[in-house]
Coordinates of C-alpha atoms in Angstrom, one line a residue:
Chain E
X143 CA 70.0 104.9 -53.1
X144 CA 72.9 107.5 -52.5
X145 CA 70.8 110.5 -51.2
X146 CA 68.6 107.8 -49.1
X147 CA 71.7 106.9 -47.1
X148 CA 73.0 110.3 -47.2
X149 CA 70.1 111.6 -45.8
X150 CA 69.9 108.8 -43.2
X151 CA 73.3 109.7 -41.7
X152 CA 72.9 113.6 -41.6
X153 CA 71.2 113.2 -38.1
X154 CA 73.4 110.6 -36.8
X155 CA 76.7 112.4 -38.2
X156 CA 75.7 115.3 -36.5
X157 CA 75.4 114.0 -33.1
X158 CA 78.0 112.5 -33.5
X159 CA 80.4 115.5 -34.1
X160 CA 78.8 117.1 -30.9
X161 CA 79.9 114.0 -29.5
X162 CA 83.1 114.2 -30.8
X163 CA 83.5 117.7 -29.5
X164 CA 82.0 116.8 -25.7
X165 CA 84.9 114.3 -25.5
X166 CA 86.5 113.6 -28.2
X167 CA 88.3 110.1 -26.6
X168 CA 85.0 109.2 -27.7
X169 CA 85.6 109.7 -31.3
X170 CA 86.6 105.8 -32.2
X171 CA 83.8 104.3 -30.8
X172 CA 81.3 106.8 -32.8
X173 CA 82.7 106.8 -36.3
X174 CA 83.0 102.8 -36.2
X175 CA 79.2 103.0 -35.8
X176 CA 79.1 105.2 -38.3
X177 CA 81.5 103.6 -40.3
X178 CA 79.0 101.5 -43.1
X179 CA 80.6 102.8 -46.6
X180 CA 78.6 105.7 -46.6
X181 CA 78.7 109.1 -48.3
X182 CA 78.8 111.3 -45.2
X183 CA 77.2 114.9 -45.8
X184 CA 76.0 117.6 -42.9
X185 CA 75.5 120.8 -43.0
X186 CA 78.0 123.9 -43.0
X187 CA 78.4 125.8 -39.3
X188 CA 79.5 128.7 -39.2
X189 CA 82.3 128.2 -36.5
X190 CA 83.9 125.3 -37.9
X191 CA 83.6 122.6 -36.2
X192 CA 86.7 121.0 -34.9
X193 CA 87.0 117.3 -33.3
X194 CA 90.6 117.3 -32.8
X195 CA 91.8 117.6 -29.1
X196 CA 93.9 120.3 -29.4
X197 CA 96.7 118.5 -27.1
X198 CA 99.7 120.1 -25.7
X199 CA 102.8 119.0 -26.9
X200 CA 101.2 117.4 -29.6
X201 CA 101.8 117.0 -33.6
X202 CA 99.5 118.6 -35.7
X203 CA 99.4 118.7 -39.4
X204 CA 96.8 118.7 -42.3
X205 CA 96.7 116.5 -45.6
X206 CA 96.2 117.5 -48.9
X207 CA 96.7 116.1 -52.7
X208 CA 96.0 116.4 -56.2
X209 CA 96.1 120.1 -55.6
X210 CA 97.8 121.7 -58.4
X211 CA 95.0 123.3 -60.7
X212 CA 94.9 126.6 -59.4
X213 CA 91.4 126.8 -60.1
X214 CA 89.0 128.7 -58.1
X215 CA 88.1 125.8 -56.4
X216 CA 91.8 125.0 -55.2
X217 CA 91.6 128.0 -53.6
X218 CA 88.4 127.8 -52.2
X219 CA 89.4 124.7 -50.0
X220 CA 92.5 126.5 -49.2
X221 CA 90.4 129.4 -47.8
X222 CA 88.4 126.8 -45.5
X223 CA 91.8 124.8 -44.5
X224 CA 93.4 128.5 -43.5
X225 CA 90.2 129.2 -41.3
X226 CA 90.9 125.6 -39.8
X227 CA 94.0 126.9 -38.8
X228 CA 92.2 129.8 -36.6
X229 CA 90.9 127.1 -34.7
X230 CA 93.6 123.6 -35.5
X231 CA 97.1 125.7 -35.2
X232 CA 99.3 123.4 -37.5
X233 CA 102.7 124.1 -38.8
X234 CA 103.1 121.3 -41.1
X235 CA 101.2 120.5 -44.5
X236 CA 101.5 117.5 -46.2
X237 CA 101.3 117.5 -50.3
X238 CA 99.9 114.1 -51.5
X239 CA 101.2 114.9 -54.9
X240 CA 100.2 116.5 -58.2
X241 CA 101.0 119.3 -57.1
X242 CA 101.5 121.4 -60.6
X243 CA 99.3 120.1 -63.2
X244 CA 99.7 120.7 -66.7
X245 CA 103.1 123.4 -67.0
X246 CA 105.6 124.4 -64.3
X247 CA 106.2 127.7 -65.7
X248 CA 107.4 130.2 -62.8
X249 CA 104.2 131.7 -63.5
X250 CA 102.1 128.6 -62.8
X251 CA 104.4 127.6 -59.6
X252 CA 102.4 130.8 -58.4
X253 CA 99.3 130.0 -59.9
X254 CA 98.4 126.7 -58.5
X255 CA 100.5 126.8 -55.8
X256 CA 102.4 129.7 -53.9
X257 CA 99.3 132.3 -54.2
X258 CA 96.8 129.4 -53.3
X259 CA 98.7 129.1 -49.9
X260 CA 100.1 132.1 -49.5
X261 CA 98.2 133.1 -46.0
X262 CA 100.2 129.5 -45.0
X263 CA 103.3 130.6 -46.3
X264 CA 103.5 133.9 -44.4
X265 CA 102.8 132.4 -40.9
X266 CA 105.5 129.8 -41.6
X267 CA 103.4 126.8 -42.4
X268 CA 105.5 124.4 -43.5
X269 CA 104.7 122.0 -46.8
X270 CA 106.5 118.4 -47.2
X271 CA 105.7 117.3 -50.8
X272 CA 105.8 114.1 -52.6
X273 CA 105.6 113.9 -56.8
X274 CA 102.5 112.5 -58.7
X275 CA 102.3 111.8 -61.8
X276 CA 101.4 115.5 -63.1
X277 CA 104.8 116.3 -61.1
X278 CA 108.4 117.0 -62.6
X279 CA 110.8 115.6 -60.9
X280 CA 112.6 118.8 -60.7
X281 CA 110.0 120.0 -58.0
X282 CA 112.8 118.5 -55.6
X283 CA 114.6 121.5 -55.6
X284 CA 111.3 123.9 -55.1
X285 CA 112.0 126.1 -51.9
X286 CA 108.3 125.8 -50.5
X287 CA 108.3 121.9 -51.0
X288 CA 111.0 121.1 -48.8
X289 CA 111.8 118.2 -50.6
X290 CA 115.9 118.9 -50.5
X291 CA 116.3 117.8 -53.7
X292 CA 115.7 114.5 -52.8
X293 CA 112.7 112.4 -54.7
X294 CA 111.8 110.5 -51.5
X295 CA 113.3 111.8 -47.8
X296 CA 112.1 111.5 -44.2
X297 CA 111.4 113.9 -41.8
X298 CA 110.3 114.1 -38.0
X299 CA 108.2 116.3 -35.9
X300 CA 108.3 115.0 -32.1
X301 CA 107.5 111.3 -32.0
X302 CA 106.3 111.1 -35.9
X303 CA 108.8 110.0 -38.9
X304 CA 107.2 111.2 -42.0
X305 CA 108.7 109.4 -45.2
X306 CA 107.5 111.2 -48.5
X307 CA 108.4 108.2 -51.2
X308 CA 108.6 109.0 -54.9
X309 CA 105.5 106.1 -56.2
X310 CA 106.2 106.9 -59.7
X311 CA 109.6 105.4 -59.4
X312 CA 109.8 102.8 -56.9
X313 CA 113.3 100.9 -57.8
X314 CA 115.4 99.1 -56.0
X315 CA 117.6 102.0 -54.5
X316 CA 114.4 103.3 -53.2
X317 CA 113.0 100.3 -51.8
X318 CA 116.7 99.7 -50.2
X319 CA 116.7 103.4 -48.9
X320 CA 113.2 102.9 -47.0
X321 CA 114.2 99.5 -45.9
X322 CA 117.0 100.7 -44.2
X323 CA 115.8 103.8 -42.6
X324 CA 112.5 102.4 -41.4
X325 CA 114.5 99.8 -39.6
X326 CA 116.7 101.8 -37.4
X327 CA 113.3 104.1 -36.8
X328 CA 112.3 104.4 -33.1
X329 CA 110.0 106.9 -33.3
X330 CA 107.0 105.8 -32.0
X331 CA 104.6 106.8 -35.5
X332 CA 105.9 106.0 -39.0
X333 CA 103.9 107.8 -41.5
X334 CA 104.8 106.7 -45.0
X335 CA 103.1 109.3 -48.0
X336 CA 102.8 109.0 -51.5
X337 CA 100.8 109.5 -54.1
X338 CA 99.5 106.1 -55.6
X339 CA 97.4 104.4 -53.4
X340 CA 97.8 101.1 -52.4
X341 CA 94.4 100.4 -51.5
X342 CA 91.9 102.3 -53.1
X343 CA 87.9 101.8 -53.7
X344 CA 88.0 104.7 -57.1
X345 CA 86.4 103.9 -60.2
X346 CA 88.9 105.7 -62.2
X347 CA 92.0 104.2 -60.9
X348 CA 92.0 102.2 -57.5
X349 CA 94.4 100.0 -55.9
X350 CA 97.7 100.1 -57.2
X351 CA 98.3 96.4 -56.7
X352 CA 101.9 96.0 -58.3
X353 CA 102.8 98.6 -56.3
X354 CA 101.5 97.4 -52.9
X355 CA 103.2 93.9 -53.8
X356 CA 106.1 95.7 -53.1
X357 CA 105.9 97.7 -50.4
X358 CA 103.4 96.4 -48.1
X359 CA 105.9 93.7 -46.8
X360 CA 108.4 96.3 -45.6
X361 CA 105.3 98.0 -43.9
X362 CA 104.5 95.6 -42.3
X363 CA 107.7 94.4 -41.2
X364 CA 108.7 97.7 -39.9
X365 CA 105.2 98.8 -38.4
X366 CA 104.5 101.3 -40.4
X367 CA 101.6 102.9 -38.6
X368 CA 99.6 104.7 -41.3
X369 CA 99.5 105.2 -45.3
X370 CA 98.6 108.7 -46.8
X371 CA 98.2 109.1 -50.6
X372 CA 96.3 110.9 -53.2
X373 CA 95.8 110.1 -57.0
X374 CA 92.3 109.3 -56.4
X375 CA 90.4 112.2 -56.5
X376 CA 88.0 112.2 -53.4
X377 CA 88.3 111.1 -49.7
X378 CA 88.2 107.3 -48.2
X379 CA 89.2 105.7 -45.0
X380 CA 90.5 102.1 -45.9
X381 CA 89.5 99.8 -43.3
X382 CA 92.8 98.6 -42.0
X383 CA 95.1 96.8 -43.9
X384 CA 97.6 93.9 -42.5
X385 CA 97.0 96.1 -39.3
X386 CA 98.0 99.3 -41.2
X387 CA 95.8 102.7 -41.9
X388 CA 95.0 103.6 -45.4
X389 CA 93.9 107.1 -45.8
X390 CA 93.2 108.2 -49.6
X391 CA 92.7 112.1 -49.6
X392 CA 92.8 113.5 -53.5
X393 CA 90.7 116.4 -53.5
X394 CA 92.3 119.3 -53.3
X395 CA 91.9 120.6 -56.9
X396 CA 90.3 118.1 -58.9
X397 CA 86.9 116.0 -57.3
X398 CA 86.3 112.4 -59.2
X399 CA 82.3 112.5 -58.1
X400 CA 80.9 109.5 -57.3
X401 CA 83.9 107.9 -57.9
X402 CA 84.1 105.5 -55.2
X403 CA 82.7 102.1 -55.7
X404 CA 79.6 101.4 -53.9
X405 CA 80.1 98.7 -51.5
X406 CA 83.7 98.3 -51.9
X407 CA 85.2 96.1 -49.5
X408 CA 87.7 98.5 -48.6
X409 CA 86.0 100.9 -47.6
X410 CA 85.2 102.3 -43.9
X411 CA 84.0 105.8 -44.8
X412 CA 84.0 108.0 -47.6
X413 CA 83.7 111.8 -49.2
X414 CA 83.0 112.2 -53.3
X415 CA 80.6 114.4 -53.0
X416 CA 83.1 117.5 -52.9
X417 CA 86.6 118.3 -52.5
X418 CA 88.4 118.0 -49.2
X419 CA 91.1 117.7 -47.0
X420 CA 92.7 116.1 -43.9
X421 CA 93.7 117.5 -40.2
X422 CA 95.6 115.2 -38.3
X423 CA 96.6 115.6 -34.4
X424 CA 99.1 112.9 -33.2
X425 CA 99.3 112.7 -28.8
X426 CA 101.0 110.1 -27.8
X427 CA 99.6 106.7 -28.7
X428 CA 96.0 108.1 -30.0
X429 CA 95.9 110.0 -33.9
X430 CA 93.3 112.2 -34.2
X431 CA 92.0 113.0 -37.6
X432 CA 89.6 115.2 -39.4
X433 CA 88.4 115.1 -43.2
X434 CA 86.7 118.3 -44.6
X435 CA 84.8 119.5 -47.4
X436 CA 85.4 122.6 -49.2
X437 CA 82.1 123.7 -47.3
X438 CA 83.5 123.2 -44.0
X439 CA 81.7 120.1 -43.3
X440 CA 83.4 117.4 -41.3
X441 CA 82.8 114.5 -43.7
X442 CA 84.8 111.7 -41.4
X443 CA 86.5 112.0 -38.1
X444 CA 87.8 109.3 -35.3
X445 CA 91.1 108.3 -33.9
X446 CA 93.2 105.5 -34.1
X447 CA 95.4 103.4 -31.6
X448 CA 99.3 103.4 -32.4
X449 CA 99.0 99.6 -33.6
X450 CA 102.2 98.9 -31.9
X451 CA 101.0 99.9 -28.2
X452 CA 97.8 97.9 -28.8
X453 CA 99.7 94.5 -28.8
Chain F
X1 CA 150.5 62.8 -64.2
X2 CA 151.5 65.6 -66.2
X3 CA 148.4 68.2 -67.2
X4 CA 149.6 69.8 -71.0
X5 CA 149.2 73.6 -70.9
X6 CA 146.0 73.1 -73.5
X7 CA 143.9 70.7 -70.6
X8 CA 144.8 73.0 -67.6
X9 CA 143.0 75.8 -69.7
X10 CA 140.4 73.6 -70.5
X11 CA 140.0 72.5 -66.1
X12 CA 140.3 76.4 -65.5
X13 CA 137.8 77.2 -67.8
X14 CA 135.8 74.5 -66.8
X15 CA 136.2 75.5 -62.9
X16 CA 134.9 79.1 -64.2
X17 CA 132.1 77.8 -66.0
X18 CA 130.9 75.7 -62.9
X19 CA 131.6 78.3 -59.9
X20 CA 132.7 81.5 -61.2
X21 CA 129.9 82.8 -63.8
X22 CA 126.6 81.9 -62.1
X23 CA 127.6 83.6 -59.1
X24 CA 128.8 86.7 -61.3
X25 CA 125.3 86.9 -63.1
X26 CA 123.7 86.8 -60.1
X27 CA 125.9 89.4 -58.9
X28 CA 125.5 91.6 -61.9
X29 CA 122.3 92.9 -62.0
X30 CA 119.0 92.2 -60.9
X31 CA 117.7 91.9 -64.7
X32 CA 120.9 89.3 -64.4
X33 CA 119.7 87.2 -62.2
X34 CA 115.7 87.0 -63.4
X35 CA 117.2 86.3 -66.7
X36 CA 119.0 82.9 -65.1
X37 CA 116.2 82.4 -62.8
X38 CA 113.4 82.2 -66.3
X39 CA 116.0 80.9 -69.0
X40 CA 118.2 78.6 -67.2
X41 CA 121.2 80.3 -68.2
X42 CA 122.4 84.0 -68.9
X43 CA 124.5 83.6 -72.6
X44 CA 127.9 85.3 -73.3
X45 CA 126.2 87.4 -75.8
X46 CA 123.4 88.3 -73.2
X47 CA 126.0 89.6 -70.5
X48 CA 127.8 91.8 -73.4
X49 CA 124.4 93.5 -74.4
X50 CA 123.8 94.3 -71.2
X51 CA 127.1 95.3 -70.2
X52 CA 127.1 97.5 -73.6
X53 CA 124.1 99.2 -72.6
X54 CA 125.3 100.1 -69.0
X55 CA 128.5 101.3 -70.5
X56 CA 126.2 103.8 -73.0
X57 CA 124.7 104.6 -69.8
X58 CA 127.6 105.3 -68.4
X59 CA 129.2 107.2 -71.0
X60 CA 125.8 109.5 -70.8
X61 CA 125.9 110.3 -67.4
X62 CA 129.4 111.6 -67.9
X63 CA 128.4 113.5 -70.8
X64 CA 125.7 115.0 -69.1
X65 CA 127.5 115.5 -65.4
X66 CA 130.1 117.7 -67.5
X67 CA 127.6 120.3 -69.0
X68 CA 125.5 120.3 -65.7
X69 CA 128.8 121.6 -64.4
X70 CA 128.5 124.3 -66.8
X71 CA 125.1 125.7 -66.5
X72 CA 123.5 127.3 -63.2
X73 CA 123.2 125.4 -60.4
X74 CA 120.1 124.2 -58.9
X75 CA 120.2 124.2 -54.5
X76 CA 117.7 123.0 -52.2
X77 CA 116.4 125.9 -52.0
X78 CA 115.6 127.0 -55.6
X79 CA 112.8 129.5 -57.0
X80 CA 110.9 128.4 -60.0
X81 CA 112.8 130.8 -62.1
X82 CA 116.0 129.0 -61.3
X83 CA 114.1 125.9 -61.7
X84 CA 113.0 127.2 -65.5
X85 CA 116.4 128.4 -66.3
X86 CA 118.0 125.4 -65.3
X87 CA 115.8 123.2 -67.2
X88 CA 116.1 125.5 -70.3
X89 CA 120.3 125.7 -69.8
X90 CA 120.6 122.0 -69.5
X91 CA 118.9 120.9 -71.7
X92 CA 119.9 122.8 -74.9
X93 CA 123.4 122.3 -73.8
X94 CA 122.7 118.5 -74.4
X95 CA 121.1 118.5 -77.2
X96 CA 123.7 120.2 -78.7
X97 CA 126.0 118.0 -77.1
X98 CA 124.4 114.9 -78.4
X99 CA 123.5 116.4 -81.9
X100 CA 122.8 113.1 -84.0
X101 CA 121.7 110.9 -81.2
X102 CA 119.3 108.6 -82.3
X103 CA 117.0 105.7 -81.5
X104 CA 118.9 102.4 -80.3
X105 CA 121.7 104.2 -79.3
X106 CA 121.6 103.1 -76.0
X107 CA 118.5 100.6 -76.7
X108 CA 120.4 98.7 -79.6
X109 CA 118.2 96.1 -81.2
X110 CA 120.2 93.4 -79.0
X111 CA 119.3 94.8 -76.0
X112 CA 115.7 95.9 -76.4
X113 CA 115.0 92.8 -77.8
X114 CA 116.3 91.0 -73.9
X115 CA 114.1 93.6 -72.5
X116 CA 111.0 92.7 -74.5
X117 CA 111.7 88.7 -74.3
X118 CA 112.4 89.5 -70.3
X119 CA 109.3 91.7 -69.5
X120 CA 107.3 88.8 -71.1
X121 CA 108.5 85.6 -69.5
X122 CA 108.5 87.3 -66.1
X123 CA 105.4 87.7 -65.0
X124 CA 102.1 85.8 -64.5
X125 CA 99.1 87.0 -66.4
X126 CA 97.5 88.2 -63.7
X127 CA 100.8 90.3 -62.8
X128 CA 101.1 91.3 -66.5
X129 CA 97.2 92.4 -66.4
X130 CA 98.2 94.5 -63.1
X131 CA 101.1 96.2 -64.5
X132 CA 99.7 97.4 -68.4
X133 CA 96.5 99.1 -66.3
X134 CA 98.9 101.0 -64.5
X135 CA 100.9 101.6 -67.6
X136 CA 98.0 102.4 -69.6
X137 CA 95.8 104.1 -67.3
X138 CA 98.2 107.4 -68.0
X139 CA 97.5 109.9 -70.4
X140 CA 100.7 110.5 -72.0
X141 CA 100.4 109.9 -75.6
X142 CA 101.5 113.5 -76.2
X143 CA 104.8 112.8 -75.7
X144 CA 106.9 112.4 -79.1
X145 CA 108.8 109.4 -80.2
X146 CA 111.4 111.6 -80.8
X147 CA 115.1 111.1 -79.4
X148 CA 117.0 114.3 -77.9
X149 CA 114.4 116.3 -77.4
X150 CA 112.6 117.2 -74.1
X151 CA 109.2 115.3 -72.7
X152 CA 106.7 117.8 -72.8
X153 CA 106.1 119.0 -69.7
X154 CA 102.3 118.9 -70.1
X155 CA 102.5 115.4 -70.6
X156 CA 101.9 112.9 -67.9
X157 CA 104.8 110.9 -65.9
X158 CA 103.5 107.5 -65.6
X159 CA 104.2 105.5 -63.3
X160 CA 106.8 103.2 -63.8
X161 CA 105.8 99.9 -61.7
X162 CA 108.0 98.8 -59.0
X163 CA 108.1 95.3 -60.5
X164 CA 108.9 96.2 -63.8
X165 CA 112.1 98.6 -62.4
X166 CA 113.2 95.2 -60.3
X167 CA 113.6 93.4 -64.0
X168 CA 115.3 95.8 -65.8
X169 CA 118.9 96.8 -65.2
X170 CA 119.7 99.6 -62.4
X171 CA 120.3 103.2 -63.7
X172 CA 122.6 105.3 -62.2
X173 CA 120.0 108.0 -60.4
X174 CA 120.2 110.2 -63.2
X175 CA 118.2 108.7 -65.4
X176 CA 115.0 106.7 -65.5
X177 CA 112.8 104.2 -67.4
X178 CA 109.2 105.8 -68.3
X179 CA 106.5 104.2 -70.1
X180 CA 105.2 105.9 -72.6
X181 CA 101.8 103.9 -73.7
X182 CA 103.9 100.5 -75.0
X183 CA 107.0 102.3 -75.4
X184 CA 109.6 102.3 -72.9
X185 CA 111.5 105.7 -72.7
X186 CA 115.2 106.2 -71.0
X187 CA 115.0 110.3 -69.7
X188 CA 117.3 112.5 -68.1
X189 CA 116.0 112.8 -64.1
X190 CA 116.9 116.4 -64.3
X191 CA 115.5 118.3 -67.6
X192 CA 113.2 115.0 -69.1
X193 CA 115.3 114.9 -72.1
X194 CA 114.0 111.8 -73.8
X195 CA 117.9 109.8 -74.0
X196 CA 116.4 107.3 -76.6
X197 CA 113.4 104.5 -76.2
X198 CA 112.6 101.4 -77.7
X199 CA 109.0 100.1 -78.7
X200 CA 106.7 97.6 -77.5
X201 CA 108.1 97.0 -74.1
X202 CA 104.9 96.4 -72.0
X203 CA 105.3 92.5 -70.3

């Protein structure tokens, strides 16, 4: 049933991409037809295709979690997001979490993280973490997670706040800290990241519920635009939730295959077929976005309407 | 009419009873006030255990504050090596510090025993269902049942749910609650030495 569908949508993905790059205002309109719950696969070009616009004066990042293995796989994916950034010039990297499995020796900080993304490093790409479960808390004070020794902080590039929350501890301090910061926020994209996911379709793990109890009212009361997290190892687009975006993107160093439920409700696209990671260009009211494979394939791709300028 | 000194204590007693004490607990802690919400009414000897608890808190925190002072400092900006010798610095110092520590020292009987009757009266099945697969989900079973000594790094952190941290009594930010399987740990935020735990604390 899989490879029938995934067959089925290798033609229609792949127009859809040229599409994307003829105009790529376009993009909505043609993933939403494309958007059934499907496992998206198309073949590898070799120029890497790219369906972001490319902007000026726009923010540009890329997404990544559950990276910390330093297998050779980690570091395959790296290789493909550091050719992205040939053609997707972004400063800013955003750690979904697990970022050092297993021991945080100094040797394994280098392992599984520092040589991974060491090309990144050198050109001053920047990484924001947040802690999984895999994580010490101590990461905090790492120099090349930017944390500041703080478990959950916010930080802004041009009209985005970006608030890295610590999901493994979520008390009241916390809650009281994002309550009060996202309500004297005016920038016009709040981007909350995490590592549990509120909204999940995975097998293994899935929705955090008692931890979306919590926080999903003070997203929604402060208009939180969109949701990143990881702890599910593959990709998924949640269809909008209370009028937020749900992003899962968890394979960076470990793959769950054919994790994701089939016809979860949740769902709008998904990737557990391979590893992957996010690009994500924000202009103005309109965020671009790009998930790839370890491959290079462009497994989902679209853009979104700041919620707030739609009312 | 002339009040004798013994009814006057008895009206001012009374007065703190009715106005006074309810709006205390409240104020206390969140645990506090669940506690009145569930049981009607948060007992004398309920408040102590509490308030003995955040005291041992408390007196840890000092403790511990005093020989961070003393070992190598960790800024913003820190390598991993710093990171490791931190780690290793602190916590040796504290377990030194604290030689003898053990189980129920800060989880006396009393107080685990509020936690446990607490965690289980709180919540609806369906939330209780919610909150153990979170809770069990993790694969920390590694981690020893074994007070003053450090969680092993290789083990998991689970996550400790949102709900369950809104029950219990606030720590000060250097420590933290973690479940370990059933058990509920207390551990240092800044070297995971395990400060004590107490068993069977899953609502």
């Amino acid at each position: 049933m899989r490879l029938m569908r995934r067959s089925s949508s290798v033609l229609t993905t792949a127009a859809l991409i040229l599409f994307a790059f003829l105009n790529p205002t376009l993009c909505q309109t043609a993933a939403s037809r494309n958007a059934q719950g499907s496992r998206v696969s198309q073949p590898a070009r070799p120029g890497l295709p790219l369906s972001l616009p490319l902007k000026d004066g726009s923010v540009r990042f890329a997404v990544i979690g559950d990276t910390g293995t330093g297998s050779s796989k980690q570091q395959q994916i790296a290789d493909v997001m550091i050719r992205y950034r040939e053609r997707f010039p972004f400063d800013t990297v955003l750690l979904l979490g697990d970022n050092l499995y297993g021991t945080e020796t100094p040797a394994d900080y280098r392992k599984k993280f520092s040589d991974v993304y060491q090309s990144l490093l050198d050109n001053k790409v920047k990484f924001y973490a947040t802690l999984g479960n895999h994580d010490e808390p101590n990461e905090r004070f790492y120099e090349n997670f930017n944390m500041n020794g703080k478990e959950y902080y916010r930080f802004t590039k041009g009209n985005v706040a970006f608030y890295s929350l610590n999901s493994n501890y979520m008390d009241k301090k916390q809650l009281e800290w994002l309550e009060s910061e996202l309500a004297k926020d005016t920038s016009e994209w709040k981007i909350c990241f995490f590592h549990h996911p509120p909204y999940s379709s995975g097998g293994k793990h899935g929705s955090d519920k008692p931890l979306r109890e919590v926080i999903e009212p003070i997203f929604v009361k402060y208009g939180v635009n969109v949701v990143l997290n990881g702890h599910d190892h593959f990709y998924e687009r949640i269809k909008p939730q209370k009028g937020i975006y749900y992003f899962v993107s968890g394979a960076g160093g470990k793959l769950r295959e054919g994790n994701v439920k089939e016809n979860s409700p949740l769902t709008d696209k998904y990737f557990d077929s391979d590893m992957s990671f996010m690009l994500v260009e924000i202009a103005k009211n309109q965020m671009y976005f790009q998930a790839v494979s370890r491959t290079g394939e462009t497994v989902d791709t679209g853009v979104l309407a700041n919620q707030k300028k739609q009312k | 009419m002339k009040l004798n000194i013994r009814e006057l204590i008895l009206f001012w007693a009374a007065f703190a009873v009715m106005f006074y004490l309810p709006s205390s607990s409240r104020a206390d802690t969140t645990f506090g006030r669940h506690q009145h919400e569930a049981q009607g009414v948060v007992s004398a000897q309920e408040k102590r255990t509490v308030a003995t608890f955040e005291q041992r808190v408390k007196d840890y925190v000092k403790l511990r504050n005093r020989i961070k002072a003393k070992v190598p400092k960790l800024s913003k900006d820190s390598t991993p090596e710093q990171i490791a010798a931190f780690e290793k610095a602190s916590v040796e110092a504290l377990r030194v510090a604290r030689a003898g520590a053990k189980p129920g020292d800060l989880f006396t009987p009393d107080m685990a025993q509020l936690i446990r009757t607490t965690l289980k009266s709180e919540f609806k099945p369906t939330e209780k269902k919610e909150i153990r697969k979170v809770v069990l989900e993790a694969e920390a079973a590694r981690a020893p049942l074994r007070v003053n000594y450090p969680y092993p790094d290789s083990s998991e952190f689970t996550e400790t749910p949102a709900k369950v941290l809104l029950r219990l009594p606030q720590l000060p930010k250097e420590v933290k609650y973690r479940y370990v399987g059933r058990n509920l740990f207390l551990v240092d935020t800044d070297n995971n030495l395990i400060i004590d735990y107490m068993l069977d604390a899953l609502p």
